[in-house]
Coordinates of C-alpha atoms (C1' of nucleotides) in Angstrom, one line a residue:
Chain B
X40 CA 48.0 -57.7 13.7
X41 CA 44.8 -58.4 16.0
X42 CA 41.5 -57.7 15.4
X43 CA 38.5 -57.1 18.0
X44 CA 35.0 -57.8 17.0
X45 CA 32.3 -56.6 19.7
X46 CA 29.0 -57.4 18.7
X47 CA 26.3 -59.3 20.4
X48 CA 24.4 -61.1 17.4
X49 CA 26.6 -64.2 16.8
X50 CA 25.1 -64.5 13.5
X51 CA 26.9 -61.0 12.6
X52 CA 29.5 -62.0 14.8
X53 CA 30.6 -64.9 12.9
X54 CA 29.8 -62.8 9.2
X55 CA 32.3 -60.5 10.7
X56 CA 34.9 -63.1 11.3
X57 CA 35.2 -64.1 8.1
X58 CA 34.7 -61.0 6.6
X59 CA 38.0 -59.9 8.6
X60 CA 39.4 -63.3 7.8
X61 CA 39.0 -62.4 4.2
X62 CA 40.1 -58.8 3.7
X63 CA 43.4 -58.5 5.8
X64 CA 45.5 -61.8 5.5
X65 CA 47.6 -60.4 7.5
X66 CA 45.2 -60.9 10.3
X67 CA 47.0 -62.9 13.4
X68 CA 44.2 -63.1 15.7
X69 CA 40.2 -62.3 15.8
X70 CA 39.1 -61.3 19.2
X71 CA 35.6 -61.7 20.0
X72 CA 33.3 -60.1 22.6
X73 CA 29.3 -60.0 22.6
X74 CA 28.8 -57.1 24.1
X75 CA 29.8 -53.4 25.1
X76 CA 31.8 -54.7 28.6
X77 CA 33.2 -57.5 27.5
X78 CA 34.7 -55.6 24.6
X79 CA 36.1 -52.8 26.8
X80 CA 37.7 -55.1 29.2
X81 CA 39.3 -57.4 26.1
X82 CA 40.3 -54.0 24.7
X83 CA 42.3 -53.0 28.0
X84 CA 43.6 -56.5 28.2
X85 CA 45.0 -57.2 24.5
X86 CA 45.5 -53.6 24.1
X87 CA 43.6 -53.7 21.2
X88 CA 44.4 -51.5 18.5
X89 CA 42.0 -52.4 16.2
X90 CA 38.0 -52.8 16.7
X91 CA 34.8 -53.5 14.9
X92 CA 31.9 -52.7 16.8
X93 CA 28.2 -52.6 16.9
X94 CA 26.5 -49.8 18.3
X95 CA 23.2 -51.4 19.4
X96 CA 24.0 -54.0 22.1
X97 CA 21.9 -54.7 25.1
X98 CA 24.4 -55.0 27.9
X99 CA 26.1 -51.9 26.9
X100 CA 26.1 -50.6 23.9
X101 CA 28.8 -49.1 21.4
X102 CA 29.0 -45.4 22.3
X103 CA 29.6 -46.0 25.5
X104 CA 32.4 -48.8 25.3
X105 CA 34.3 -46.7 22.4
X106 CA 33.8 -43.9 24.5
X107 CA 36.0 -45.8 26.8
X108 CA 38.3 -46.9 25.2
X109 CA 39.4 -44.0 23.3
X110 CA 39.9 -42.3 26.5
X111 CA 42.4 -44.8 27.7
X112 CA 44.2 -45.1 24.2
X113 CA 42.7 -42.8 21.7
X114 CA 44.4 -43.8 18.6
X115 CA 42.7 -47.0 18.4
X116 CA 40.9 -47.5 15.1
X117 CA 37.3 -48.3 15.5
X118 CA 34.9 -49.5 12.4
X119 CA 31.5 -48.5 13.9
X120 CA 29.4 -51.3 12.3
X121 CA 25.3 -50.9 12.5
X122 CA 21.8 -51.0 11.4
X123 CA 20.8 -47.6 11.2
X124 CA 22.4 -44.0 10.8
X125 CA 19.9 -42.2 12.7
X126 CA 20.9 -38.5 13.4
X127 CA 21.3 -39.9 17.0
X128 CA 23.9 -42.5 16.5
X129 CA 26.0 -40.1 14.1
X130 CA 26.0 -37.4 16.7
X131 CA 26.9 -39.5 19.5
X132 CA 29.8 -40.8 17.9
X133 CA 31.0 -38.0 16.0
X134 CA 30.8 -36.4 19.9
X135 CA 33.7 -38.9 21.3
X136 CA 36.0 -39.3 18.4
X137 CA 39.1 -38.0 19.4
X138 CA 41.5 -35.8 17.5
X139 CA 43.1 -37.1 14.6
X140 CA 41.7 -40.6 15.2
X141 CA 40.6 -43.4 12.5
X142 CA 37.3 -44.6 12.6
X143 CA 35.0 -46.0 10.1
X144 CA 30.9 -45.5 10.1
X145 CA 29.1 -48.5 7.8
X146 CA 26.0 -50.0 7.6
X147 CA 25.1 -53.3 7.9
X148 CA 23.4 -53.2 4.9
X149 CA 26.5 -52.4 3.0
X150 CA 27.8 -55.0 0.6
X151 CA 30.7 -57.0 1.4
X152 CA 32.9 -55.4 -0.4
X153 CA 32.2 -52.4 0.8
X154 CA 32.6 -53.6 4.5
X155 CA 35.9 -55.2 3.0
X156 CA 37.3 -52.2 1.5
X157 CA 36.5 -50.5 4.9
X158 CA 38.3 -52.7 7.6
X159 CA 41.2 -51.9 5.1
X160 CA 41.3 -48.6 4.5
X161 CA 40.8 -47.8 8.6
X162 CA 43.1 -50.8 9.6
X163 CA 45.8 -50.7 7.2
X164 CA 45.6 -46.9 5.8
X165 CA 44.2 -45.5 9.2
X166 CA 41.6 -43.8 6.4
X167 CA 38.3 -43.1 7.7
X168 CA 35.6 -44.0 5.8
X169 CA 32.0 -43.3 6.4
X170 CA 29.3 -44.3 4.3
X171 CA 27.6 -42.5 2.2
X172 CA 24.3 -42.5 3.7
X173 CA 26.3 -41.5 7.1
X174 CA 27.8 -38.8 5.5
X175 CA 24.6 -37.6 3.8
X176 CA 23.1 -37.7 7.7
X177 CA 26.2 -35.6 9.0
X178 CA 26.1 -33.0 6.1
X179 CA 22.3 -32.1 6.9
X180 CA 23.2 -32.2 10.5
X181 CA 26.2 -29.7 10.9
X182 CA 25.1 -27.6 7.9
X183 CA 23.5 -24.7 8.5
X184 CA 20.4 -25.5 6.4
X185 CA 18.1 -27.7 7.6
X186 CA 20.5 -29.1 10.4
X187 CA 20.5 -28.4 14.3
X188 CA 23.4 -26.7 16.1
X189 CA 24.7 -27.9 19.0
X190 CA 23.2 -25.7 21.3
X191 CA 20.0 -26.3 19.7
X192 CA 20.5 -30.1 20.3
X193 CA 21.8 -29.9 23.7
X194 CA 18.8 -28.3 25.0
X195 CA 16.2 -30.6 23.2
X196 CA 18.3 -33.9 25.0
X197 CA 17.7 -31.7 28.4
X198 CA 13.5 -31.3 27.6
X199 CA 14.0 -34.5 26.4
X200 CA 15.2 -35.8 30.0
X201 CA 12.2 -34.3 31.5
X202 CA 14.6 -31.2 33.2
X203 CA 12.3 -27.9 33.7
X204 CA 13.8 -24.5 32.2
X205 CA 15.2 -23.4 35.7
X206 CA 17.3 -26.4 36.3
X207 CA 18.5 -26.3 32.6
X208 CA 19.5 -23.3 33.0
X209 CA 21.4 -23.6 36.4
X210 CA 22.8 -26.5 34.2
X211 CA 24.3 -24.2 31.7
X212 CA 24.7 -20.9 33.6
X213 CA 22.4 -19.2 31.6
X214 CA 19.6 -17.0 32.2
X215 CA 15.9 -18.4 32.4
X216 CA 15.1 -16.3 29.9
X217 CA 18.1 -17.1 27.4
X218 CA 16.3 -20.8 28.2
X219 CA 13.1 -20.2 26.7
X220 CA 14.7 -18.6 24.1
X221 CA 16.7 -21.8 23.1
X222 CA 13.4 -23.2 23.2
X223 CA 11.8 -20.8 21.1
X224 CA 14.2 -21.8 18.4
X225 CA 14.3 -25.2 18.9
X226 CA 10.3 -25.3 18.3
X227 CA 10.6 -23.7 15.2
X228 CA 13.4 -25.7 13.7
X229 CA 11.1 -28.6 14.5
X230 CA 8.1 -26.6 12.8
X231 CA 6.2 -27.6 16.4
X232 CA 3.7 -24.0 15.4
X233 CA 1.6 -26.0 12.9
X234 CA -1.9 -26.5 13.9
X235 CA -3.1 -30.0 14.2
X236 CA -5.8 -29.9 12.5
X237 CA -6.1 -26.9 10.6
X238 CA -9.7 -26.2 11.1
X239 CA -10.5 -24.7 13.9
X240 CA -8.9 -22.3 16.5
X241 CA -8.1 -24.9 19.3
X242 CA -5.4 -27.5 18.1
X243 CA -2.3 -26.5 19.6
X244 CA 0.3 -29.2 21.0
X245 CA 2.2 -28.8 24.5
X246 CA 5.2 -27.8 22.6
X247 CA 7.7 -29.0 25.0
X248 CA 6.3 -32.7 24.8
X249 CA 5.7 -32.6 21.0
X250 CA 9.1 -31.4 20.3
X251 CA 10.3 -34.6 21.8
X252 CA 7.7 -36.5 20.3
X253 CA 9.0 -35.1 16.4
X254 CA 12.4 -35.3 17.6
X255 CA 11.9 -39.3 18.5
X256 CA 10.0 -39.3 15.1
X257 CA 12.7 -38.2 12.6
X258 CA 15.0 -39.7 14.8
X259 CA 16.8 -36.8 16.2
X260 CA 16.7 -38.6 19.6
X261 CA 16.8 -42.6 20.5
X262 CA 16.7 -44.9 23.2
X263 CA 20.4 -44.7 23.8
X264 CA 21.1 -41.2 23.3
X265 CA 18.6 -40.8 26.0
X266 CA 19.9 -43.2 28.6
X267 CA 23.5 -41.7 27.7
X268 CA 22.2 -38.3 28.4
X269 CA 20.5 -39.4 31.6
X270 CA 23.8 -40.7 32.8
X271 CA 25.6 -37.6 32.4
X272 CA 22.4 -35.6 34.4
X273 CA 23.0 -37.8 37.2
X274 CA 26.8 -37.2 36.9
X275 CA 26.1 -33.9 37.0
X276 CA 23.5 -34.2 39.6
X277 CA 25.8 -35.9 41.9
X278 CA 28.8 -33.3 41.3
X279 CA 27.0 -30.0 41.6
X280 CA 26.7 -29.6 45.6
Chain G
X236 CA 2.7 -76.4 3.6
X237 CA 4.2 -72.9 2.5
X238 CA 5.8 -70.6 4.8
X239 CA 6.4 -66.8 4.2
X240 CA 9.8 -65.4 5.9
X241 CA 9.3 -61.8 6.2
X242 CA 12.6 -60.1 7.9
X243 CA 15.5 -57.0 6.1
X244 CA 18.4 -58.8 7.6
X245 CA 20.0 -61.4 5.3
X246 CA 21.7 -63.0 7.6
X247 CA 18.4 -63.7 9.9
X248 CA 16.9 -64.5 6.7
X249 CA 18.8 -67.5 5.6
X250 CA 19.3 -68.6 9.1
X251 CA 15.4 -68.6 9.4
X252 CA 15.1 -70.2 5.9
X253 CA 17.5 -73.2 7.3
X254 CA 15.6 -73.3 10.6
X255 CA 12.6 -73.6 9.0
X256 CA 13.5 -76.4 6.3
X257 CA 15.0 -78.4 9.1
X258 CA 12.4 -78.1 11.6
X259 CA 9.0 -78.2 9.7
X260 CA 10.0 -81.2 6.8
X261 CA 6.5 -80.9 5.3
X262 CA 7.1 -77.6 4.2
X263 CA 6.9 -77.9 0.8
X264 CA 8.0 -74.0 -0.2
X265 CA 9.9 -71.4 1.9
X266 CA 8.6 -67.6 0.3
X267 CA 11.0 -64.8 1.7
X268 CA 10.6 -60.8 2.1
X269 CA 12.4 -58.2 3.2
X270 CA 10.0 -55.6 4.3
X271 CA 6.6 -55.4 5.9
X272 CA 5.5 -53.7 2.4
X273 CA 6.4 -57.2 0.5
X274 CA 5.6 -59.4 3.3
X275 CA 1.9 -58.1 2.7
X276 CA 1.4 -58.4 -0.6
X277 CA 3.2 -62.0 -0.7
X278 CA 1.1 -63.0 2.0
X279 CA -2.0 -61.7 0.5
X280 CA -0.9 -63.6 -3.1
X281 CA -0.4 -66.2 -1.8
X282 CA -2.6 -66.6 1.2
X283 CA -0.3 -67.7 3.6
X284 CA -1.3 -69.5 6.9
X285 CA 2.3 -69.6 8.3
X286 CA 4.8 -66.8 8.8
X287 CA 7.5 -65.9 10.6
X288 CA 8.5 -62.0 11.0
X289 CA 11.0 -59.9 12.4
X290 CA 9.6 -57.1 14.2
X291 CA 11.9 -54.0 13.6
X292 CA 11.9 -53.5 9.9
X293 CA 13.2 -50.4 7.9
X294 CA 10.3 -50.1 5.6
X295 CA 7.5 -51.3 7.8
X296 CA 7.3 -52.4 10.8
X297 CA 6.7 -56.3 11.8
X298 CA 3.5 -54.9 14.2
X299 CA 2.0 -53.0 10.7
X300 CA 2.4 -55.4 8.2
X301 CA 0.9 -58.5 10.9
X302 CA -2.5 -56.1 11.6
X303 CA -3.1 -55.7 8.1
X304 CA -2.5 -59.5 7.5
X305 CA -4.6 -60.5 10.5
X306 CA -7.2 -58.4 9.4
X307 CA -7.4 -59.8 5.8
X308 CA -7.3 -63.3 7.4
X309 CA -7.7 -63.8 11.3
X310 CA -6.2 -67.5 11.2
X311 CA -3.3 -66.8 10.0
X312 CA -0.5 -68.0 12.1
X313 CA 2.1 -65.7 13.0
X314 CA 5.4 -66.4 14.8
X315 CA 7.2 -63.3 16.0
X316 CA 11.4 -63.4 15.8
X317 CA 12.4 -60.0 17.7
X318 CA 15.6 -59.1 18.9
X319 CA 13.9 -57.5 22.3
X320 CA 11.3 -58.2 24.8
X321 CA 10.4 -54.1 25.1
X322 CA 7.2 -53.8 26.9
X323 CA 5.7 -51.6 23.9
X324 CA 6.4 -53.9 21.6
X325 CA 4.8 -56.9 23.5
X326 CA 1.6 -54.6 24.0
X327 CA 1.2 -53.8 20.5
X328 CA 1.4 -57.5 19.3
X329 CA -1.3 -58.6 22.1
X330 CA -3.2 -55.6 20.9
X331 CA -3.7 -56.5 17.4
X332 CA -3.8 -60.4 17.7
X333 CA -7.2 -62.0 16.8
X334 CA -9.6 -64.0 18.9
X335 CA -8.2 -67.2 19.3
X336 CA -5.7 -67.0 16.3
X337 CA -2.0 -69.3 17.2
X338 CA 0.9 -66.8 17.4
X339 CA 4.4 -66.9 19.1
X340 CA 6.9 -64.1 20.0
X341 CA 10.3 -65.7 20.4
X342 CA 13.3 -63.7 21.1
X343 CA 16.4 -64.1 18.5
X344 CA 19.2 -64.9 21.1
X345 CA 16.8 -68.3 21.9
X346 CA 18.9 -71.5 21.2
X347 CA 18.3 -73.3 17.5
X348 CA 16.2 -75.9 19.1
X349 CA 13.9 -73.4 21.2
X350 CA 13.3 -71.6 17.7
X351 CA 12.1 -74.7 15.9
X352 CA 10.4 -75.9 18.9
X353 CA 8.1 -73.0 18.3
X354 CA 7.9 -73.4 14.6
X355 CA 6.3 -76.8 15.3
X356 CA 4.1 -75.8 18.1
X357 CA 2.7 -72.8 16.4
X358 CA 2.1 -74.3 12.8
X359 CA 1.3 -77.6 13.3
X360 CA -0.4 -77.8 16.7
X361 CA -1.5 -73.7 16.5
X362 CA -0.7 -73.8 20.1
X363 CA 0.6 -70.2 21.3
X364 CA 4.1 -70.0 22.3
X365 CA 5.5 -67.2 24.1
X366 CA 9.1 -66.8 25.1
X367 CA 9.9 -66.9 28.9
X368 CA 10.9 -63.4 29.2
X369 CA 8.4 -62.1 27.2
X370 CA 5.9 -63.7 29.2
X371 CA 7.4 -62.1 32.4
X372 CA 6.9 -58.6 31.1
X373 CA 3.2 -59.2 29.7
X374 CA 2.8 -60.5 33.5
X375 CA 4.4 -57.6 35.1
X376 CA 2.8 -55.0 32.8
X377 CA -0.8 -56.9 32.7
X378 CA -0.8 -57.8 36.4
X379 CA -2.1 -55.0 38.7
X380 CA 0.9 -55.3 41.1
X381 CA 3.6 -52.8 38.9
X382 CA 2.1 -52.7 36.2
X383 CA 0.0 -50.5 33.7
X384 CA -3.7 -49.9 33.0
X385 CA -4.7 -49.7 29.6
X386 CA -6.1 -46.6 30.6
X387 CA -3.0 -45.4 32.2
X388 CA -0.8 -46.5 28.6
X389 CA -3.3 -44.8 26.4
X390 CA -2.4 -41.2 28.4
X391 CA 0.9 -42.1 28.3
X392 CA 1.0 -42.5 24.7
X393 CA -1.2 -39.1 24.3
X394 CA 1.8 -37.0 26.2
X395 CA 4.1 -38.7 24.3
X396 CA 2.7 -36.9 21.2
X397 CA 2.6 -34.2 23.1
X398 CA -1.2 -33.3 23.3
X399 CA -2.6 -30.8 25.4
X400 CA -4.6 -31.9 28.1
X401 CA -7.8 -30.5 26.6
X402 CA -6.8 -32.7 23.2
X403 CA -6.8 -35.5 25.2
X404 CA -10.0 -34.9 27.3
X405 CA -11.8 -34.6 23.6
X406 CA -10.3 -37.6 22.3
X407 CA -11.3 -39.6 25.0
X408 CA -14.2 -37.6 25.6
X409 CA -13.4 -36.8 29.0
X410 CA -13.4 -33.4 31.0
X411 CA -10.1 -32.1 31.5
X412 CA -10.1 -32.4 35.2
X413 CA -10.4 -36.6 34.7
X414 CA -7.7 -36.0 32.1
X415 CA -5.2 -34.3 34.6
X416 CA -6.8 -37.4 37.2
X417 CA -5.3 -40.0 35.2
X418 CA -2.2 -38.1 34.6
X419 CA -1.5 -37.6 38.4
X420 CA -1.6 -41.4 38.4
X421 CA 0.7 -42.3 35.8
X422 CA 3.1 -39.7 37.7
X423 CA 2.6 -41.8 40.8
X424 CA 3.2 -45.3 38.9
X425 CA 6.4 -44.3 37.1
X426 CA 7.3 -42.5 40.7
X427 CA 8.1 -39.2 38.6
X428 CA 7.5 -37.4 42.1
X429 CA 11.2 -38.1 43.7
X430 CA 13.8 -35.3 43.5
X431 CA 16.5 -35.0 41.5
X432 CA 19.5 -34.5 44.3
X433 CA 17.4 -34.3 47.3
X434 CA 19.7 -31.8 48.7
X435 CA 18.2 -28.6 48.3
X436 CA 14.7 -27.3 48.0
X437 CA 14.8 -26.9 43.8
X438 CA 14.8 -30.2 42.1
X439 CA 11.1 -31.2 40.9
X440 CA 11.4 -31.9 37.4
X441 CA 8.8 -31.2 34.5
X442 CA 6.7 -34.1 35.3
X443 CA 4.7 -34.4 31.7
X444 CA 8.4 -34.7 30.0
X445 CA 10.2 -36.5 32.7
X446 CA 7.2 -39.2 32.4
X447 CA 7.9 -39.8 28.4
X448 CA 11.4 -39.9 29.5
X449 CA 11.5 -42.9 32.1
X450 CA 8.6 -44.7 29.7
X451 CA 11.3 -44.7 27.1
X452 CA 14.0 -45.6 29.6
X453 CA 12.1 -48.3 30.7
X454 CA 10.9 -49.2 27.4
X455 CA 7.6 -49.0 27.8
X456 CA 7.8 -46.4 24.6
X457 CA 9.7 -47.0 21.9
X458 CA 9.7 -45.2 17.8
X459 CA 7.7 -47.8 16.4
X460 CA 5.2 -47.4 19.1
X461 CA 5.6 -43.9 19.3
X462 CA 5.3 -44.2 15.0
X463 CA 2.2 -46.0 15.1
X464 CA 1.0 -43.7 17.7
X465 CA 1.5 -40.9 15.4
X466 CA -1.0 -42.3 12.4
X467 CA -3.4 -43.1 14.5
X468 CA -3.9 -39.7 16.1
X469 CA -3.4 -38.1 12.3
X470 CA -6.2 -41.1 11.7
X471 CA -8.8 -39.5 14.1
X472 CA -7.6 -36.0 13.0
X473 CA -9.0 -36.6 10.2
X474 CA -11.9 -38.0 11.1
X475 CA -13.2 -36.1 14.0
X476 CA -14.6 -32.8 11.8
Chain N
dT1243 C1' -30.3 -51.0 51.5
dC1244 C1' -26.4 -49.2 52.8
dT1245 C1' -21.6 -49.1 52.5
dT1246 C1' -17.4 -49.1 50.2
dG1247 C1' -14.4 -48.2 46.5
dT1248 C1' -13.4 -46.4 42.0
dC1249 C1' -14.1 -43.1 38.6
dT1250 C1' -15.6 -38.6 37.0
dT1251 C1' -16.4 -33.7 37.2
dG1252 C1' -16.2 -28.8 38.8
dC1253 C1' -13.7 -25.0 41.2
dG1254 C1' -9.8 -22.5 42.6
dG1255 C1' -5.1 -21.3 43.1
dG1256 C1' -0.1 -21.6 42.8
dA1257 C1' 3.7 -22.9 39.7
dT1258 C1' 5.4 -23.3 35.3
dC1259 C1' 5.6 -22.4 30.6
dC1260 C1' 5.5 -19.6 26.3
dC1261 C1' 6.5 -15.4 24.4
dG1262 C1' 6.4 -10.2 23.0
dC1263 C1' 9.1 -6.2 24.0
dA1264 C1' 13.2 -3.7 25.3
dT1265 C1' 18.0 -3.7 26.7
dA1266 C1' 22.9 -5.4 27.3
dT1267 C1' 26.7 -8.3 25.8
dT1268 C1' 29.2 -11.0 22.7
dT1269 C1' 30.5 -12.5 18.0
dT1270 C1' 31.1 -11.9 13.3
dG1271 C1' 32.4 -9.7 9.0
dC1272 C1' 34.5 -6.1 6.6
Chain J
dG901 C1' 37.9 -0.5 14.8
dC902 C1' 33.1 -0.4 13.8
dA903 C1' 28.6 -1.8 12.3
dA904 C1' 25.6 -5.7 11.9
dA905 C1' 24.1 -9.8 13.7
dA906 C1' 23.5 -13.1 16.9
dT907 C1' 23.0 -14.2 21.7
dA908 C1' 21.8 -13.2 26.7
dT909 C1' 19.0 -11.0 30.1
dG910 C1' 15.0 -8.6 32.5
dC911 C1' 10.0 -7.7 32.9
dG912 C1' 5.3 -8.7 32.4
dG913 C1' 1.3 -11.2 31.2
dG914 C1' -1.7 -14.8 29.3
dA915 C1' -2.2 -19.8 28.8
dT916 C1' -1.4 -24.2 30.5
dC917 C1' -0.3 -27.4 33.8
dC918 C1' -0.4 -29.6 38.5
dC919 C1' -3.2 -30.7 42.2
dG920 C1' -6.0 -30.3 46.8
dC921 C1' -10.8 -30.3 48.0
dA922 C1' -15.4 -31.8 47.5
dA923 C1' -19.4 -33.4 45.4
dG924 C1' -21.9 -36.7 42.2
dA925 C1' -22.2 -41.4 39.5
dC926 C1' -21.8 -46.1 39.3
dA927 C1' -20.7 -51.0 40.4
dA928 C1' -19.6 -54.6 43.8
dG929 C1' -20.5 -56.7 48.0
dA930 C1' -22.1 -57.4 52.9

DNA sequence: TCTTGTCTTGCGGGATCCCGCATATTTTGC
DNA sequence: GCAAAATATGCGGGATCCCGCAAGACAAGA
């Protein structure tokens, strides 16, 4: 059995070795890579069928190699291994697992023995396990409560990338109307109405911009869901004609 | 000599901890935190004139917890351990950093000996040291040639919160006409003004959102900018009636 | 002093956005 | 299969945004 560690600090890098080291003796090999293209290509090569990842890299960062990977074998197990479980990151992976795949969703600030406990229920069981606060974040995301549907998501990343309500709409086939309506929605899931200060009449915000701006805030949207979203506009962009 | 480690990641903690005992041997005392919050009040008890800290924190932010420090006690000497170079967070350390106080911004992938390099030349000689690439981008975003006004960055920030143009002409107490002045200007420096396939005749896009968007592509925005942004306009909210 | 350049302000108009109201169309639940 | 609920669409209008044009304010420099 091989393992595949991608992740560009080398301090976590090396915590990770022996972390693997430690929980699956029966551990061959430890593959490193320190960062998202180097761990797709090592994946292709040792036809990997077992990865830890970061999410947050700088040359390229988890989503995107995973993404990759899982399209050329998708029954690869992938431990997802980060920081932060902003609503962002959960979405964006929970978007490209594939059917019936293993994957794993913990938190660097985990213990060891939970990061332990993990890499073998995923690697050995093919178990998923996300943690708790994950979960928690994926619960208040696809419940109906408090949480945002995908439409309602999907059309906050495309204000979000600056797109004006005609060209979402061409993007969708839908109506301009049935645009601003999404819109309408979306601005009071995000409780955008509120006055800003509540005094006097004027104090309105430009509800397109400040719905981005809240989003950003509770973490709705980050850095790399943006730049993944802008790389499938200009996918788009270039396919349309 | 004491010096206050102020960083969440345990890893980075104890590598700084090592870095520090081996490069500064008249360090008597080595004080740790893991969050801005803590790093403040340790640094207040125990009035400390050297620190290291991590900028992205969970609980408070590196930029936070150093402006309330600086502001307590201007000498202080502050190195800076980030993980990235982004151009919003190099403006908001130059932004708060005191007159002629000794600081450094060093980026974590920099080699062992670059990191205790810095440790000397900050606390013992309180000579400023600024990593390479860091110093490129205060260059490029200080120099006139690409980069950004102060005045053009305040606006941005203000859209980014998604004022109104009138909100922003009282804040700055400005007409609105200057307001939308400025704004056409950013729009020219982030060259919002190309079309999106420049086939056909539809492809402008909303230029006040598609502005936020390339400043967070290009990381002139990011959430702890964006986060600080946020109290201080709820600051002068509050203040302005 | 006069010029030149930068910044500010006012006016006006076209485009876009936001949204109430009314009408299809689709989905859901029973 | 049908009613209820959600969703999509069209129309119209008020508010805001984007910006060209032009006139004043102010500082720097020849």
């Amino acid at each position: 059995m091989e393992v595949l560690i991608v992740e560009d600090d080398p301090l976590h890098r090396s915590y990770l070795h022996d972390a693997v080291r430690a929980a699956l003796p029966e551990c061959d090999a430890v593959i490193e890579a320190d960062n998202g293209r180097s761990g797709e290509s090592l994946a292709r090569q040792h036809r990997s069928e077992h990865i830890v990842m970061d999410l947050q890299m700088a040359e390229r960062n988890g989503i995107e190699a995973a993404r990759t990977i899982w399209k050329e074998r998708p029954n690869t197990r992938i431990l997802f291994w980060s920081n932060y479980a902003d609503e962002a990151y959960v979405r964006g992976v929970s978007r490209i697992v594939p059917e019936g795949a293993a994957y794993g969703y913990v938190l660097k600030s985990a213990s060891d023995n939970k990061l332990k406990l993990a890499l073998r229920s995923i690697f050995m069981e093919a178990q998923c396990v996300i943690d708790r606060e994950v979960r928690g974040m994926q619960q208040k995301s696809l419940g109906t409560v408090n949480g945002f549907t995908d439409v309602e998501y999907e059309i906050l990343i495309d204000i979000a990338l600056g797109l004006t309500d005609r060209t979402i709409a061409r993007r969708h086939n839908l109506s301009l109307r049935s645009v601003q309506n999404r819109l309408q929605q979306l601005y009071e899931k995000l409780n955008i109405y509120q006055r800003m200060g509540d005094d006097s009449e004027e104090g309105r915000y430009n509800l397109r911009s400040r719905a981005v701006a809240v989003a950003v805030l509770r973490k709705l949207i980050n850095y790399s869901a943006l730049e993944r979203a802008e790389i499938e506009l200009n996918e788009w962009l270039g396919a349309k004609p």
